[in-house]
Short mmCIF file of C-alpha atoms and ligand atoms in Angstrom, two decimals:
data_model
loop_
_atom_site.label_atom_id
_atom_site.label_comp_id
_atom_site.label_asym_id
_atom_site.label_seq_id
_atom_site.Cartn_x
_atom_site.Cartn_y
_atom_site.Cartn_z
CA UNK X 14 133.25 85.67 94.37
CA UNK X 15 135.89 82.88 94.04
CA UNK X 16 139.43 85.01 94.54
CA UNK X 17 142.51 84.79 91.85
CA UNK X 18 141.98 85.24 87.92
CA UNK X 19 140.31 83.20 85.72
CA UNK X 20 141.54 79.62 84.97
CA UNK X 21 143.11 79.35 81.45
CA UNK X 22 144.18 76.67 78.76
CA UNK X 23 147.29 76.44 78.57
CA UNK X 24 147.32 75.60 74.87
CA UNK X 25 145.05 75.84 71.84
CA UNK X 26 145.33 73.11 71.60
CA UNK X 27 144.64 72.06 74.63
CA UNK X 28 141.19 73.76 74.06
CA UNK X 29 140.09 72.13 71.04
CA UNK X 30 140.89 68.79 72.32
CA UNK X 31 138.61 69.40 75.36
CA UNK X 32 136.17 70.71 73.20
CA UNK X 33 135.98 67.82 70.78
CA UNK X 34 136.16 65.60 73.84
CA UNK X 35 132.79 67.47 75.00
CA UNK X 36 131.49 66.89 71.25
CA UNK X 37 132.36 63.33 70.75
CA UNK X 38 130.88 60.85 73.26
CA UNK X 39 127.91 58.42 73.49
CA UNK X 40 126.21 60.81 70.85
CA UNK X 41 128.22 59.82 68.37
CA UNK X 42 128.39 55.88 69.18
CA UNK X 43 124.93 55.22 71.05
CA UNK X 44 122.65 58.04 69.88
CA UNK X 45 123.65 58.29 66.26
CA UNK X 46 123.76 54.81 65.65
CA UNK X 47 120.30 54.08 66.45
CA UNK X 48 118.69 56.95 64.72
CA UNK X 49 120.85 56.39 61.70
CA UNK X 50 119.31 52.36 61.91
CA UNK X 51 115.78 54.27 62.35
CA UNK X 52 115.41 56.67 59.92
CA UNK X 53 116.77 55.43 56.45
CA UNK X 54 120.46 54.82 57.08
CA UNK X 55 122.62 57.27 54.73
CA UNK X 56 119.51 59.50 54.11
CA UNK X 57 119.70 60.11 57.28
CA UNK X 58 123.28 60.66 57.56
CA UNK X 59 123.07 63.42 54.64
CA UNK X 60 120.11 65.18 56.94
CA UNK X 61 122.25 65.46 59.63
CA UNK X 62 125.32 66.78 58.22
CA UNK X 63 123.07 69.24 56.10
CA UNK X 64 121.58 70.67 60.15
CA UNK X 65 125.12 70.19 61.49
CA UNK X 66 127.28 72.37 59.28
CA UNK X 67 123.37 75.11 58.62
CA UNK X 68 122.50 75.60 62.18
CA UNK X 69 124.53 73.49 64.49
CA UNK X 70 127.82 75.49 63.55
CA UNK X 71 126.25 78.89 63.56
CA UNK X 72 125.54 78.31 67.11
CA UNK X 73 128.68 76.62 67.76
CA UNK X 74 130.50 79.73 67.11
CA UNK X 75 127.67 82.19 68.56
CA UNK X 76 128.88 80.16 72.26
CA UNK X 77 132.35 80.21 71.56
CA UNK X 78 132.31 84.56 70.99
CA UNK X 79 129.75 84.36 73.83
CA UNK X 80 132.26 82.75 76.14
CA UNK X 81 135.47 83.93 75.02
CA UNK X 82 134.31 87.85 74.77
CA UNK X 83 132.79 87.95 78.32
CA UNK X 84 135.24 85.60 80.08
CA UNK X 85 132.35 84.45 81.68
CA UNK X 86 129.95 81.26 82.44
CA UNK X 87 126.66 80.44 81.00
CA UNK X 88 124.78 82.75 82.97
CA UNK X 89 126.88 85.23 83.81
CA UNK X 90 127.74 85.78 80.16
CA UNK X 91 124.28 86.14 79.22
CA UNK X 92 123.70 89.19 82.00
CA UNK X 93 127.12 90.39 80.86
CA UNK X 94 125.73 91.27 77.30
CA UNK X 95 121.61 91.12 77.76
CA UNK X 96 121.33 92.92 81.55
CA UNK X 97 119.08 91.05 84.04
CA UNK X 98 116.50 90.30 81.84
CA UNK X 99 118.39 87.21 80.52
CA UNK X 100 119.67 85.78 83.58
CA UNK X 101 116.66 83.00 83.42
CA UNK X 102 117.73 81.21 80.72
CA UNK X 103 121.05 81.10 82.37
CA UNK X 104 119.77 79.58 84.68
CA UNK X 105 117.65 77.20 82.19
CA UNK X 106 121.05 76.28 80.43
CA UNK X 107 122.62 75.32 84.20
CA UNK X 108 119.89 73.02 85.11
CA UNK X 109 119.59 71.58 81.52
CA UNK X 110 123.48 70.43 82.13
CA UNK X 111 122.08 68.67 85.72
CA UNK X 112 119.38 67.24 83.92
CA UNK X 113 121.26 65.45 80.91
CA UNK X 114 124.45 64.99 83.20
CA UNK X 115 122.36 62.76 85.63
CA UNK X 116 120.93 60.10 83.03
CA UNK X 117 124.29 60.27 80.34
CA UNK X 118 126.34 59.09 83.73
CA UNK X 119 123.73 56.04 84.04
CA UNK X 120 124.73 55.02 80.39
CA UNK X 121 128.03 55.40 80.66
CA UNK X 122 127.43 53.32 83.85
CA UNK X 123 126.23 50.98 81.76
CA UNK X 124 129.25 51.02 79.29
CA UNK X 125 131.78 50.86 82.59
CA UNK X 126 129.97 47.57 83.40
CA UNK X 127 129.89 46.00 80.05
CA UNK X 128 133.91 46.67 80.10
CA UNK X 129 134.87 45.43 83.40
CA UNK X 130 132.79 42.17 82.60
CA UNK X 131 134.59 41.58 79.18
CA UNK X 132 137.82 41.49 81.03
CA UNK X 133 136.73 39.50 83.65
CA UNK X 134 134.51 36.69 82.05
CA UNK X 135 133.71 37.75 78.23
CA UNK X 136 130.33 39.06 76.91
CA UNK X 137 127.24 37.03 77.73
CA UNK X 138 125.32 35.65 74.67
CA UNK X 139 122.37 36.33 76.38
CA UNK X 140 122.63 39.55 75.57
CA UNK X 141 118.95 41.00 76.11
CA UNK X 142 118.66 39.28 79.07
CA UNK X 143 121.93 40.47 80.55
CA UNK X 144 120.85 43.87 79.44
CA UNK X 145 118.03 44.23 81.25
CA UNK X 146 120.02 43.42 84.46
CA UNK X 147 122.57 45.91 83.69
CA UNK X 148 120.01 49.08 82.91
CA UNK X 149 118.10 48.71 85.75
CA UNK X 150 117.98 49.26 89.68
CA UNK X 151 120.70 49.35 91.85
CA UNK X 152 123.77 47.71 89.53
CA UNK X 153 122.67 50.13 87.29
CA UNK X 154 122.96 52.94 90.14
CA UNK X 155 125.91 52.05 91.32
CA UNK X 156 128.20 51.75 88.15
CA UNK X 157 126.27 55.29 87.72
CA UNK X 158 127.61 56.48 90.77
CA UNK X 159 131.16 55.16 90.22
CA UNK X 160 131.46 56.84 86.49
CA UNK X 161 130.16 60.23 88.73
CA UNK X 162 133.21 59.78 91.03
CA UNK X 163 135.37 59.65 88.04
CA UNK X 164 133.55 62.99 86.51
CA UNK X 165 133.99 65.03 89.55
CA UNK X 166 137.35 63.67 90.48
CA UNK X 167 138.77 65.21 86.96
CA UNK X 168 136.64 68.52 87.24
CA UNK X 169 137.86 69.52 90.91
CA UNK X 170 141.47 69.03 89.03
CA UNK X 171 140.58 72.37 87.35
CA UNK X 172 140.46 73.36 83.71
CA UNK X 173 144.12 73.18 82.73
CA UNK X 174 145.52 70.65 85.15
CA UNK X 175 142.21 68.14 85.19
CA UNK X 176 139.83 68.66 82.05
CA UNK X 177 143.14 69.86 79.54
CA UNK X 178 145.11 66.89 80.34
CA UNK X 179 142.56 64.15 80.30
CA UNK X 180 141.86 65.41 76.99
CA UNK X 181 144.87 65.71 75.41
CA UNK X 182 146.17 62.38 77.32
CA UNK X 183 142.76 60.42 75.82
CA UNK X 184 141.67 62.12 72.69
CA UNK X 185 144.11 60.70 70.70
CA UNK X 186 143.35 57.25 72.30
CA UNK X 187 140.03 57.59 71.30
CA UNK X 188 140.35 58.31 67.74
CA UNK X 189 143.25 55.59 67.01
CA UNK X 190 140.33 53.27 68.38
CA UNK X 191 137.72 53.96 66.45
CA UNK X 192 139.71 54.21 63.61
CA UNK X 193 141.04 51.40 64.28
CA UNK X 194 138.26 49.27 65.07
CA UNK X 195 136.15 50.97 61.58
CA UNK X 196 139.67 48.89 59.84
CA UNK X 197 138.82 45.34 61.57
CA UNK X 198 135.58 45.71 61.09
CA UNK X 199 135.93 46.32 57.34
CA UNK X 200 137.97 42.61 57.52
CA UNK X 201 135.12 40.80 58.73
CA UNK X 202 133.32 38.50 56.50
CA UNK X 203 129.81 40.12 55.50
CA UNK X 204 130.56 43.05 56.39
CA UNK X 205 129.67 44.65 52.89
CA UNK X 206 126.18 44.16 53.92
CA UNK X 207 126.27 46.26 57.20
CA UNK X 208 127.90 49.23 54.49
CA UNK X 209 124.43 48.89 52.36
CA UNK X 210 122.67 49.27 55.16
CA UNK X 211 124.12 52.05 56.18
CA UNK X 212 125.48 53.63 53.12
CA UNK X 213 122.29 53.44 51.20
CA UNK X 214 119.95 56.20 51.64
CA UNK X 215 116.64 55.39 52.03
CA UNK X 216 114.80 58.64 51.13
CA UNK X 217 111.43 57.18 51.88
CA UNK X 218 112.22 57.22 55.54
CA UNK X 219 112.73 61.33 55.61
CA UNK X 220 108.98 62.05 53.94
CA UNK X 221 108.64 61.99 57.71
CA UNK X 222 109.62 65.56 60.10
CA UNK X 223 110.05 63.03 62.47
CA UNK X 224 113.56 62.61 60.92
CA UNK X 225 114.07 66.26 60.08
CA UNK X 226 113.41 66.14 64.26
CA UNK X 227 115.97 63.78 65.13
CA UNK X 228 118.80 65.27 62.90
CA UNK X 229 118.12 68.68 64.84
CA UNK X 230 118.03 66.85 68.14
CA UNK X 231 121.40 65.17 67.52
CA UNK X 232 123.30 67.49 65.79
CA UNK X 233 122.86 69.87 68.92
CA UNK X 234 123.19 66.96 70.95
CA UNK X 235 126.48 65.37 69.52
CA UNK X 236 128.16 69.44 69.20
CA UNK X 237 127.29 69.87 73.14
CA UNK X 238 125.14 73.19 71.33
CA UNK X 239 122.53 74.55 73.43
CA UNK X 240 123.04 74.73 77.24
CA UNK X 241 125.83 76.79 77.57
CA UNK X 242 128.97 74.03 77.20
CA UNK X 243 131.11 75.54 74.27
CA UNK X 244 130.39 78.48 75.76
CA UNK X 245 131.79 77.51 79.40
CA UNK X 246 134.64 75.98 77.53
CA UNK X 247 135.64 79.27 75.43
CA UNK X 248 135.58 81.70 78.58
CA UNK X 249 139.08 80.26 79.48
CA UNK X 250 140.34 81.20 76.20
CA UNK X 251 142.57 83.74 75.12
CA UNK X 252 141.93 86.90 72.63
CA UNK X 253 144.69 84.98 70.31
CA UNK X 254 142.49 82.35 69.44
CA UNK X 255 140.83 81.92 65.92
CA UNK X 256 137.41 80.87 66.81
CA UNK X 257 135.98 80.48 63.68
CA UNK X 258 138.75 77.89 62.23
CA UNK X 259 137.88 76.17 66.03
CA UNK X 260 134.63 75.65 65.45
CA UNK X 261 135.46 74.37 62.07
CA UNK X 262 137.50 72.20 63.88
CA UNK X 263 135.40 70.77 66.44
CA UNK X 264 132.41 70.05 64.19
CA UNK X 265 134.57 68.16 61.50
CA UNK X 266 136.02 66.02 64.25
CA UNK X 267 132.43 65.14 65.60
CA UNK X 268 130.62 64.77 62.43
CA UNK X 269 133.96 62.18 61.08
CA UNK X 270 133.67 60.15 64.61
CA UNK X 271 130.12 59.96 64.25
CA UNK X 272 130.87 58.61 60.55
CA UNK X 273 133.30 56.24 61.04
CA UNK X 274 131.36 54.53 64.41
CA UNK X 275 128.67 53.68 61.96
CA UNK X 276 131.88 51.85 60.29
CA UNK X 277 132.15 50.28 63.34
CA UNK X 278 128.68 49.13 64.25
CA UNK X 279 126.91 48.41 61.15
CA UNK X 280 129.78 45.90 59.67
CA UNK X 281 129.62 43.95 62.80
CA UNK X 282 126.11 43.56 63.37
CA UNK X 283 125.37 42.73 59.78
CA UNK X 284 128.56 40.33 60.05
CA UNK X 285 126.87 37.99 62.27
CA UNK X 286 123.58 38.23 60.82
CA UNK X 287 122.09 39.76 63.77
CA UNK X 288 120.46 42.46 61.35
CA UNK X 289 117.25 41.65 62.40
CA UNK X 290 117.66 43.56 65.95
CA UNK X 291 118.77 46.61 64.43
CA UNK X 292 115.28 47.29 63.25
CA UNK X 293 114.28 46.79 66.71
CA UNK X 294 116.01 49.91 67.58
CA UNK X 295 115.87 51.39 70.93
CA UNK X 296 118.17 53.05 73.37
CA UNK X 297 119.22 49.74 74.38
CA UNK X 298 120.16 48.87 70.76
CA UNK X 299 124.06 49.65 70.69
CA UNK X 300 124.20 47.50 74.27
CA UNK X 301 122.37 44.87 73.22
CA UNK X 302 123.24 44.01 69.65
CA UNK X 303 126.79 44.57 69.72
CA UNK X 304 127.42 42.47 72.87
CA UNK X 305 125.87 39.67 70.94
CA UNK X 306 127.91 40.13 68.46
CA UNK X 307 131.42 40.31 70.23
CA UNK X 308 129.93 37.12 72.32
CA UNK X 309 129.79 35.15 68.85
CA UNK X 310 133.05 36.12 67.57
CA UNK X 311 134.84 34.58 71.00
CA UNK X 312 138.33 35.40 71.89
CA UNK X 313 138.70 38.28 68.99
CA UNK X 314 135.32 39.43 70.06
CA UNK X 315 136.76 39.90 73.47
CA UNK X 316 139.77 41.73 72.73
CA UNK X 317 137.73 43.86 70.30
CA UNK X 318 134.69 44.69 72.56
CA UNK X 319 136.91 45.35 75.48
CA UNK X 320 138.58 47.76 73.09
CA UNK X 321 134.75 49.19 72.29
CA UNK X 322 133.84 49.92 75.41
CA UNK X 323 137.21 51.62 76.47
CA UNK X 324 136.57 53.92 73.53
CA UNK X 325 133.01 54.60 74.72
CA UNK X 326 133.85 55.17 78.20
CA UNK X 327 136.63 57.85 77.03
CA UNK X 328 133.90 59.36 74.96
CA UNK X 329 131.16 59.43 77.46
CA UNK X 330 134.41 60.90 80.18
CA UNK X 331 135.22 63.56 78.31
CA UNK X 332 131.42 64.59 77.79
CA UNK X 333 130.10 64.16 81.06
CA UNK X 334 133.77 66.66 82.25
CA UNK X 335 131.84 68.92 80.50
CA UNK X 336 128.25 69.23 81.20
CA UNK X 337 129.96 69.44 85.23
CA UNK X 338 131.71 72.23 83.94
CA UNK X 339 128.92 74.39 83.17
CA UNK X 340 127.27 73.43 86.39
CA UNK X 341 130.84 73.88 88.73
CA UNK X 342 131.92 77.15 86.89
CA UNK X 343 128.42 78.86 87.30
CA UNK X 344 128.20 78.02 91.02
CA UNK X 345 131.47 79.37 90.99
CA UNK X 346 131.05 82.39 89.50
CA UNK X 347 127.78 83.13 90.93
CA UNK X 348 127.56 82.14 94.63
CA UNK X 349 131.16 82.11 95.03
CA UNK X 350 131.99 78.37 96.25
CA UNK X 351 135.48 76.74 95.39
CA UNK X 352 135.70 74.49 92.81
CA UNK X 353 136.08 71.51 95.05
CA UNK X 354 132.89 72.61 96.88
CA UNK X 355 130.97 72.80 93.54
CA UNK X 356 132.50 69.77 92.09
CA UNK X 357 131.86 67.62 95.20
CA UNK X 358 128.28 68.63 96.33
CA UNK X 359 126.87 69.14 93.06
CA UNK X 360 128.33 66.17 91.81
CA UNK X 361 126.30 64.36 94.47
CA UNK X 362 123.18 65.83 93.35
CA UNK X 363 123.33 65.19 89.87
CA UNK X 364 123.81 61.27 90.93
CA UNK X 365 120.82 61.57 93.03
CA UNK X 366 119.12 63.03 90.41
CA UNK X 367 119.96 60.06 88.05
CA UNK X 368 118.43 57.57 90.20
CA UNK X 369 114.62 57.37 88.47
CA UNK X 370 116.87 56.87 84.67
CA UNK X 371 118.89 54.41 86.13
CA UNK X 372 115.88 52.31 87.59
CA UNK X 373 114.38 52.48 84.32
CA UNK X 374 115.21 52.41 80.55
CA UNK X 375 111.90 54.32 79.56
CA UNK X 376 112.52 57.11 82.11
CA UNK X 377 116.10 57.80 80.68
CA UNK X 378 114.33 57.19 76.80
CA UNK X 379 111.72 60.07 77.86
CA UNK X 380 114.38 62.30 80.00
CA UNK X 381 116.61 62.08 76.79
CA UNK X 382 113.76 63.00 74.57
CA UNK X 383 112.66 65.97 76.66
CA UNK X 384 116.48 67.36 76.79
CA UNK X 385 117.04 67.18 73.62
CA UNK X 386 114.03 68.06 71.90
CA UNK X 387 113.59 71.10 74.21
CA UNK X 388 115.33 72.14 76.13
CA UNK X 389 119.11 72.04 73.43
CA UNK X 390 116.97 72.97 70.58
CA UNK X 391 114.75 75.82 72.69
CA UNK X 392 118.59 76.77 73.82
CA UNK X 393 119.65 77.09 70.57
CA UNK X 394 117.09 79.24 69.55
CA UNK X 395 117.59 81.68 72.30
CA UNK X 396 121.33 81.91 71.70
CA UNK X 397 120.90 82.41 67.92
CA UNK X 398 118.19 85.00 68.88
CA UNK X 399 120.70 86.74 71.51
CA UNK X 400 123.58 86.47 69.50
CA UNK X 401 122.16 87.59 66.78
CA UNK X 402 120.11 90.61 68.17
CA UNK X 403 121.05 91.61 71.52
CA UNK X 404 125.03 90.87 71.72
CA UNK X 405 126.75 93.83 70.65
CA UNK X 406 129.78 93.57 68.39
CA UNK X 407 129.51 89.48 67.83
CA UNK X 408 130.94 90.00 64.65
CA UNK X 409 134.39 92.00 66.24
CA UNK X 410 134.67 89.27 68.86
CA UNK X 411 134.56 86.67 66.20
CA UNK X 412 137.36 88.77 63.83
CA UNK X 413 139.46 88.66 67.02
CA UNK X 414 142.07 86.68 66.47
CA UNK X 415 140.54 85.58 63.05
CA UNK X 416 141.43 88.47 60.98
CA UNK X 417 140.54 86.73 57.04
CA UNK X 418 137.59 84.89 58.28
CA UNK X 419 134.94 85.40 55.12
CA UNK X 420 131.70 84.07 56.22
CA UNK X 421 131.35 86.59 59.07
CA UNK X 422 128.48 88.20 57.28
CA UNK X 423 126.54 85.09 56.52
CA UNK X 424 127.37 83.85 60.00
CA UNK X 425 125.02 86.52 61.14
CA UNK X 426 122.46 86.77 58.63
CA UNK X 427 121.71 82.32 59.21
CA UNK X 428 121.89 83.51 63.23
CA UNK X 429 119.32 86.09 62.27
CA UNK X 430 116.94 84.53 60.82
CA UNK X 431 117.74 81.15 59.10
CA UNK X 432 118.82 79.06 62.25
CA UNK X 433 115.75 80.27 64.90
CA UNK X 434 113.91 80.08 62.10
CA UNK X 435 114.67 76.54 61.70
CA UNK X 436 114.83 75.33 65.01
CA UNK X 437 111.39 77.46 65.68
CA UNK X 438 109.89 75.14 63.00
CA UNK X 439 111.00 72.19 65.05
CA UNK X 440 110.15 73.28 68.00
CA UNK X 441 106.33 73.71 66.76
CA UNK X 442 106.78 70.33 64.82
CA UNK X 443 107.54 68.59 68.10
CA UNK X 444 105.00 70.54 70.41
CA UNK X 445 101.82 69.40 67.76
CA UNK X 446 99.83 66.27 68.66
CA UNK X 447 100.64 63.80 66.47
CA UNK X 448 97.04 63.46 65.05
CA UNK X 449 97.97 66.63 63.30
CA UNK X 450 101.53 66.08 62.79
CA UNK X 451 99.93 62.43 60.69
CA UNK X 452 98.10 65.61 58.14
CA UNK X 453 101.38 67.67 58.55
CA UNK X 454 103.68 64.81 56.77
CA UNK X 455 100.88 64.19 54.25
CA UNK X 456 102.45 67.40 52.92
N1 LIG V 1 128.17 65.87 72.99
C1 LIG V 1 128.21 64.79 73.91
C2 LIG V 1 127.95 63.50 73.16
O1 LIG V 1 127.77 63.49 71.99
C3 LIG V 1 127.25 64.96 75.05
C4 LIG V 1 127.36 66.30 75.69
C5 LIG V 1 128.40 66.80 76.38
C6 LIG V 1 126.42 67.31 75.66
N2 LIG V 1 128.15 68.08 76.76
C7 LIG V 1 126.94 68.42 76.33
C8 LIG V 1 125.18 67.38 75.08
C9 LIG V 1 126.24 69.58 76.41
C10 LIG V 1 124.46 68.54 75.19
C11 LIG V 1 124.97 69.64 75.82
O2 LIG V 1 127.95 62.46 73.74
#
């Protein structure tokens, strides 16, 4: 075992920043942008905060009380309260963070080289063409591996004096910039018609499970729910901490960055009339379109996209600290290396294990897919189970530090049966071949 106590925060919050800094990222700018464009705009929207605050925060809180109560990582934790018998999906939730880690560093690879280009020569109006050279082989790899370097540089800092400070130091950054590039956008001529876009709901769109899919995808996705993050996160915290009001917290933050980048994105697409790509949605949507569009509004459209992709590359940062996190602190914990050992050598891995996503778009589309779809969601559904039924005293740890917190008893009752209910549903929805899931919508 690693010697010396446990690492701490050395403020609340210091905590909740990191923790919203794990929550907000590319999820909110990349990922929800293009399944908002997909599936009905606003409709959509509604969907997703309806999952987020149902099942998303249930399980947000079921990690924190995880975490906090056994001061432990992912798997760890999950012996602490289970026994043995749990230590496999431990060890699923530790290899899920590898997996997503090694293809969300390509994209923010991509991101890193869209920003260092707009300060050096401007955006290319090109832009699907300059896309494609971007996403693929080895620039793509090696803007990959220099966003890694960046990831593991911060983590071997440690929790307080590397992961607390970046956040608190960038977090703020981050929302000024969104915010404030949601206000120019708003001054742009046309914009109204990026707001219909996005504001109307198209109900037509969620006849569909495919969208009930997606909303359960992303809202675990863009809350870092379901492989063990929040949890890693809340075993540095203190008994004095309210974790229901954090959780709160965390998922209001997410859910209103998430809102207001669709400020940012719509308005400016629909601005310069370059609508007709967003239906052409793809992963490659936010890095083609927008490009375009800050190409065709010149020297502004410089400033303004540099200013973008700083605000995505703080997003993606803080994220990507955290999905190492899980991965350092359980190789910690469990085999007993150093931090710096764990940070450097695993960091490594993870880039090698990146390589096939940065090579090619589809790969990343299908890794993404897969990550999401099963492994966060089948994460979820274990933790609601164990938290729910196995954990002893969830609801005491929760009251610690929380004494008049009133949805305790509901909290347990939608981890009981409401939220793996739900995300069982999904699950099955997903796993069906889509001849059947064609007879499925019918209903
Ligand atoms: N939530 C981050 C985003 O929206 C991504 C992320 C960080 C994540 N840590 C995670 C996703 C853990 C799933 C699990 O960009």
């Amino acid at each position: 075992m690693a010697g010396g106590p446990r690492e701490q925060w050395t403020s609340r919050r210091g905590f909740v920043l990191a923790a919203i800094g794990s929550a907000v990222g590319l999820g909110n700018m990349w990922r929800f942008s293009y399944l908002a464009a997909e599936n009905g705009g606003a409709a959509f929207v509604i969907l997703y905060l309806a999952v987020t605050l149902l099942v998303g925060l249930p399980v947000l809180l079921a990690e924190l009380v995880l975490g906090r109560g056994s001061q432990k990582s992912p798997i760890q934790a999950l012996t602490h309260y289970g026994g043995r018998l749990w230590k496999p999906l431990g060890l699923v939730f530790v290899s899920a963070g590898f997996l997503i880690l090694s293809y969300y560093a390509v994209i923010a690879g991509w991101a890193l080289r869209y920003g260092l280009a707009a300060i050096a020569s401007g955006f290319d109006p090109n832009a699907a063409e300059r896309f494609g050279e971007v996403a693929s082989g080895w620039d793509a790899f090696g803007y990959h591996l220099a966003f890694m370097a960046f990831t593991v540089f911060v983590v071997v800092r440690g929790v307080s004096r590397g992961i607390e400070r970046t956040s608190m130091l960038l977090m703020p950054m981050l929302f000024a910039l969104v915010v404030g590039l949601a206000v120019y956008a708003a001054t742009l001529d046309g914009a109204s018609a990026g707001y219909t876009y996005y504001l109307a709901a198209d109900f037509s769109k969620l006849r569909s499970l495919d969208a009930l899919k997606d909303a359960a995808g992303q809202a675990f996705f863009s809350l870092s729910l379901g492989m063990g993050a929040m949890l890693t996160f809340a075993s540095y915290l203190g008994r004095d901490v309210n974790l229901p009001r954090a959780s709160v917290i965390i998922a209001g933050a997410d859910i209103s960055i998430a809102f207001i980048a669709g400020l940012v994105v719509f308005p400016m697409i629909f601005a310069l009339g370059l609508s007709a790509d967003v239906s052409a949605s793809t992963v490659g949507a936010l890095f083609i379109t927008l490009p375009k569009a800050f190409a065709e509004m010149g020297c502004v459209g410089r400033v303004v996209g540099v200013l973008f992709f700083v605000a995505l590359i703080v997003g993606a940062l803080t994220s990507a600290i955290s999905l190492l996190e899980v991965v350092v602190s359980s190789t910690m914990d469990g085999l007993g290396w150093s931090r710096r050992r764990a940070g450097v050598l695993l960091g490594i891995a993870i880039a090698a294990l990146g390589a096939p996503s940065a090579w090619s778009t589809e790969i990343l589309g299908a890794v993404d897919q897969v990550a999401n779809n099963i492994l966060l969601l089948g994460g979820g559904f274990a933790l609601s189970i164990f938290v729910g039924w196995v954990m002893a005293g969830p609801i005491e740890e929760a009251r610690e530090g929380a004494a008049s917190f009133a949805w305790f008893g509901s909290w347990r009752t939608l981890l009981r049966y409401a939220v793996p209910a739900f995300l069982f549903f999904v699950l099955v929805y997903d796993a069906i071949p889509s001849t059947f899931r064609t007879i499925a919508d019918l209903f």
